[in-house]
Amino acid sequence: MKALFLCGGIGKRMSPFTEDKFLFKFLGETLLERQIERVIKAGTDKIIAVGNSSNITRIKELFGKFPHISFDTMVQEQPLGMANAVECAEEFLSDEPVLVLNPNDVFDTWAYQAILERHHNGSAVAYLMATEVSDYFPGGYLVANEKGELEQIVEKPEPGKEPSHLVNLVVHLHNQPRQFLRYIREKADRQRDDVYEQALEEMVRDGNKIEVVNYRGAWCPIKYPWHLLTAAAYFLAESEGAISKSAQISERAVLEGKVILADGVKILENAVIRGPAYIGEETIIGNNVLIRDHCHIGAHCVIGYGTEIKHSYIGDNCWFHKNFIGDSVIGNNCLLGAGTILANFRFDEAEVQVGEEKVGTGSNKFGAIIGDNCKIGINASILPGVKIGPNSIVGPNVCLTQNLAANKMLFAKAPEFERRQK
Amino acid sequence: MKALFLCGGIGKRMSPFTEDKFLFKFLGETLLERQIERVIKAGTDKIIAVGNSSNITRIKELFGKFPHISFDTMVQEQPLGMANAVECAEEFLSDEPVLVLNPNDVFDTWAYQAILERHHNGSAVAYLMATEVSDYFPGGYLVANEKGELEQIVEKPEPGKEPSHLVNLVVHLHNQPRQFLRYIREKADRQRDDVYEQALEEMVRDGNKIEVVNYRGAWCPIKYPWHLLTAAAYFLAESEGAISKSAQISERAVLEGKVILADGVKILENAVIRGPAYIGEETIIGNNVLIRDHCHIGAHCVIGYGTEIKHSYIGDNCWFHKNFIGDSVIGNNCLLGAGTILANFRFDEAEVQVGEEKVGTGSNKFGAIIGDNCKIGINASILPGVKIGPNSIVGPNVCLTQNLAANKMLFAKAPEFERRQK
Amino acid sequence: MKALFLCGGIGKRMSPFTEDKFLFKFLGETLLERQIERVIKAGTDKIIAVGNSSNITRIKELFGKFPHISFDTMVQEQPLGMANAVECAEEFLSDEPVLVLNPNDVFDTWAYQAILERHHNGSAVAYLMATEVSDYFPGGYLVANEKGELEQIVEKPEPGKEPSHLVNLVVHLHNQPRQFLRYIREKADRQRDDVYEQALEEMVRDGNKIEVVNYRGAWCPIKYPWHLLTAAAYFLAESEGAISKSAQISERAVLEGKVILADGVKILENAVIRGPAYIGEETIIGNNVLIRDHCHIGAHCVIGYGTEIKHSYIGDNCWFHKNFIGDSVIGNNCLLGAGTILANFRFDEAEVQVGEEKVGTGSNKFGAIIGDNCKIGINASILPGVKIGPNSIVGPNVCLTQNLAANKMLFAKAPEFERRQK
């Protein structure tokens, strides 16, 4: 069985992060690695990835970690959607079945096993995984008959106009990929952006049976930065606690609940880590630090004296010091000056919204989103929902109430002073 | 023996607090309950309270906690002073003796016992408790002859014009209350505001013996908010340390000296509480918190990570986080953002004064007075002696040097920024 | 053997400190005392000090600590240099040898022993200590022949024009001081400021042998305030760890490495001191405080709750509270409000420079220099390399990016506020 990962898309909603979503790390491994492990475990032995010119080298690198598996890669020159991505992989697709996968959505491992099992026992030309939603989700909706056979796909209906509760998850098994490719080429209107879904519908119209596999497990789609928090919590829940033998833990430190410490982690005196929590390689958790509520902290960080981190995703190489970081997402190589606070609660106690577009985070506790390579001075105040673009600098004592774009420096002009002789 | 509590007055000097002084809680009970307990202990079995239309319901509620005692209540329609309050209670006053009491002044329990004892062994028509002061106090002064019999009462003399050192304390035993009422009605000038005192003087003039009972115990009059600190310290001194069985105390926490923990209190790792200290029901004392120097903290508070509270009175339902709160009084339902500091010391090291009227607090260490339901953002700086009215909001990074009225929101206008391309 | 300390000079580069450099204390003793101890140990039994009118009383006081040694003092009326200083001491100089010493440079004890030994075994008229430098140092350079005999002295050559790598250290042994004085008077051009060096050169020119003693030990010249950090580290390295019997250390505190606690020190719960560190008499190290990386803290300080001090020299009687103090030098009697941070790292990660003259500190980690008797309000931010003059006050929430002169008060003007009704 082959698995085809569609890695060519570009996720603008992840701003200020520019990295592909499947390259974010969870518990020390990129999401793509974790996806590959899952499909291998489910029985796949050949992997194809369609990437883009920016990420294909990195994808190949990651494939190097699985020497016993056969890998093929292709570049999708332009982000022309799923159907185009499948076409890019054409030379690797025969008449053998293939799993088509979105690497940015996290599912339980058994999701892949379940769809493979249905295929082994069934006779459909394709199997589409779907999950029931109770609230509106901005995706594709599947309409199935009572036998679970696909009748229609409706891409991104307006809220309230959903034709069903079944959202299309991109875990698709195509039994005859070459036939599917023909439908893409010959039957779909290539001007539209739902070519993939049109092809599926046309197959149904021509009497091909496509089955909808109802999935009731975990599902973490990563669309916005705060979904990294959900995904991190998911992987923490799924994993066992594990303390590396090379971790050094002060006997005055407290680890409570499920804590994962990677190699070379140091936990200094009076630090408290309340699991579930992940601390990456060589990271130092300083004196009196408190880590709580599902924190995921990258490698080579220094979480300095007197810092509290609550329910946050922190990248690699970050340096903090006497900070409060709550319900926040911070990229790699960020530095926060002592006394700097990321507020995570509005005075009106309303849902925190992010960006000019005021996208709701779904929570009234949310802090900041800080891109890679940012520096923030001492005693700065960053308000809930603020986004800071990569490579930017926020000066000391600044109260940041609005987003800051990438590659900027923002300082408060020196206030007028009253100078008095004593 | 009956006790008559005069609960109808209005304490403007307690601003920004609007609650009656006898409704502030100490060690989990309102001051009025504590007063009732004291007079019961001293031998009283009937209690009358004259309240006003705003507090009478609450007073009746509190009376419900003493099912074995007989209670009567009356409403004083307007705040027309003590004599009027006694008149309001007329229907409950017979020719039996009655103790007339100000519920806002705290005395040792034996003060009530002492005056009752004098009454049992004596033959005077009334007994007035008094205490010697060395410094000026803005109250009434008693002049007694060498046998301790009242000769004159001088209400609020100017400083330096005190006729004696004996200040009148409103713990008065009237042996013939109906006679006293007649003097109020017939002999006093009702236009003046010292009707009660005039009636006493007229009784003396007519040959009635009124004895002055010299009291040398503790006396905490609650006039200004900072007197809550004195009263709290008094009740802490008077009580035994007590740790509720339902309190959860980390083995890494330290309790030193006399500490009272109410039910459901949680003390987290590395917190230190130096008694005397009271922590109310269900309150959480977070990691690394330091509580010291006579703190009184209400119920359902979260004293979050990295907060230091020194010598302060804190109401119920307050949330703090990485704050310093020193020598301050904070009402119910207040929220302080992380990094916010209440300064408690002036650069000139002078006495801290409060309000536009610059009322001296008597100490060079005093912080802020924050009314009920206030929210303060992150990294704010509140200067010594500042009052914040109830229901007000202070924005992040604000340096508050002046009082803020009730129901206001105060934000620093966004400063001018220097934006630079990197 | 006599030692002559030249204590009359004035060190302007130590601004904002006005005290003589040899009066700074290390491990509880002034530098001058430590120098005296060293020369006594090396075999000196008579000490002469040439001071100025401001410091002579203090010098005499310090001499009182060595009752078994003979001391003489003279006042140099004006700061006219080393030769003039030696002349001032003339009445105490006979034909016996004398060590001429700069009390502001720290050397290993054996430096003095080594030069004395050379003298005992040699026949030169004078011995000058020198050390090899690899980088430019703004001092005098010695040129010696292959036998180690002095040929020339070049005072403060321009960088790149050094005639040798041997820097003149003011540890000079004069075998015939009266002869040297004659050369000063008769052979040197008194208008120039290198009279002392001219006299030495003229002696050589007349056939007198002056030997250069090459010293390869420790050398800490104290020129700028940050050199106090180097000197403190030196004395810490040289000393044994020692905990006074009268020090009180919480069993929840941690002392790691070489720590010196003077009498009456108190270390409270959860404080951590990572040696080498010195804590002066009666100083209190509060709850959760972290002291690390070669700290030298004076006497009678209160290092309050939640403060971190890293690699800093702190004078006596300082009060800190919830501060971060990194790579900084702070004088006596300073008070920092809670939440105040001394930043120690520039956004551009460049070397921190100090003052209008932008003198490089040699490190990209350097904080502030704060003179004696300063007060800083709460939540202030002091940027790297800032100097604050003695007796000055910095208001709360001020972000100080520039130096502040002595005897000033600096407050941010109240910002414009948005006041809103709720």
Coordinates of C-alpha atoms in Angstrom, one line a residue, chain B residues 251-254 256 270 272 274 288-290 306-308 322-324 339 341 343 347 349 379-381 383 391 397-398 407-413, chain C residues 252 268-270 287-288 304-305 319 321-322 335 337-339 375-379 393-397 409 411 414-422:
Chain B
E251 CA 5.0 19.6 51.5
R252 CA 7.2 22.2 49.8
A253 CA 5.2 25.0 51.3
V254 CA 6.2 26.7 54.6
E256 CA 5.5 29.9 60.0
N270 CA 7.3 26.8 47.6
V272 CA 5.6 30.7 52.4
R274 CA 4.5 34.0 57.7
N288 CA 6.4 30.8 45.2
V289 CA 3.9 33.2 46.8
L290 CA 5.0 35.0 50.0
G306 CA 5.1 34.8 42.2
T307 CA 2.9 37.2 44.2
E308 CA 4.1 38.8 47.4
K322 CA 3.0 38.1 39.9
N323 CA 2.1 41.1 41.9
F324 CA 3.5 43.0 44.9
G339 CA 3.6 42.4 36.8
I341 CA 2.9 46.6 41.6
A343 CA 4.1 50.8 45.6
F347 CA 10.7 58.7 47.7
E349 CA 10.0 58.5 53.0
N379 CA 2.5 45.8 34.4
A380 CA 0.6 48.7 35.9
S381 CA 2.2 50.8 38.7
L383 CA 1.5 54.7 43.7
N391 CA -16.1 48.8 39.3
N397 CA 1.3 49.6 31.8
V398 CA -0.6 52.6 33.4
N407 CA -17.1 53.1 37.4
K408 CA -14.3 54.5 35.2
M409 CA -11.9 53.0 32.7
L410 CA -8.4 54.5 32.4
F411 CA -6.0 53.7 29.7
A412 CA -2.8 55.3 28.6
K413 CA -3.2 56.7 25.1
Chain C
R252 CA 15.0 25.4 52.2
L268 CA 15.3 32.9 53.6
E269 CA 13.3 30.1 52.1
N270 CA 14.0 28.9 48.6
N287 CA 12.5 34.3 49.6
N288 CA 13.1 32.9 46.2
G304 CA 14.0 41.2 48.7
Y305 CA 11.6 38.6 47.5
W319 CA 17.2 47.5 49.2
H321 CA 12.6 43.8 45.6
K322 CA 11.5 41.7 42.7
L335 CA 16.7 51.4 46.7
G337 CA 11.3 49.5 43.5
A338 CA 9.6 46.2 42.8
G339 CA 9.5 45.2 39.2
K375 CA 16.2 55.6 44.5
I376 CA 14.4 54.0 41.6
G377 CA 10.6 53.6 41.6
I378 CA 8.6 50.5 40.7
N379 CA 8.5 48.9 37.3
I393 CA 15.8 59.5 41.8
V394 CA 14.2 57.7 38.8
G395 CA 10.4 57.7 38.9
P396 CA 8.2 54.7 38.6
N397 CA 7.6 53.1 35.1
M409 CA 14.9 63.5 39.9
F411 CA 9.8 61.4 36.3
A414 CA 1.8 61.7 33.2
P415 CA 0.8 60.3 29.9
E416 CA -2.4 61.4 28.3
F417 CA -5.1 59.0 29.5
E418 CA -8.3 57.9 27.8
R419 CA -10.9 58.1 30.5
R420 CA -14.1 56.3 29.8
Q421 CA -17.3 55.8 31.6
K422 CA -17.9 52.0 31.9

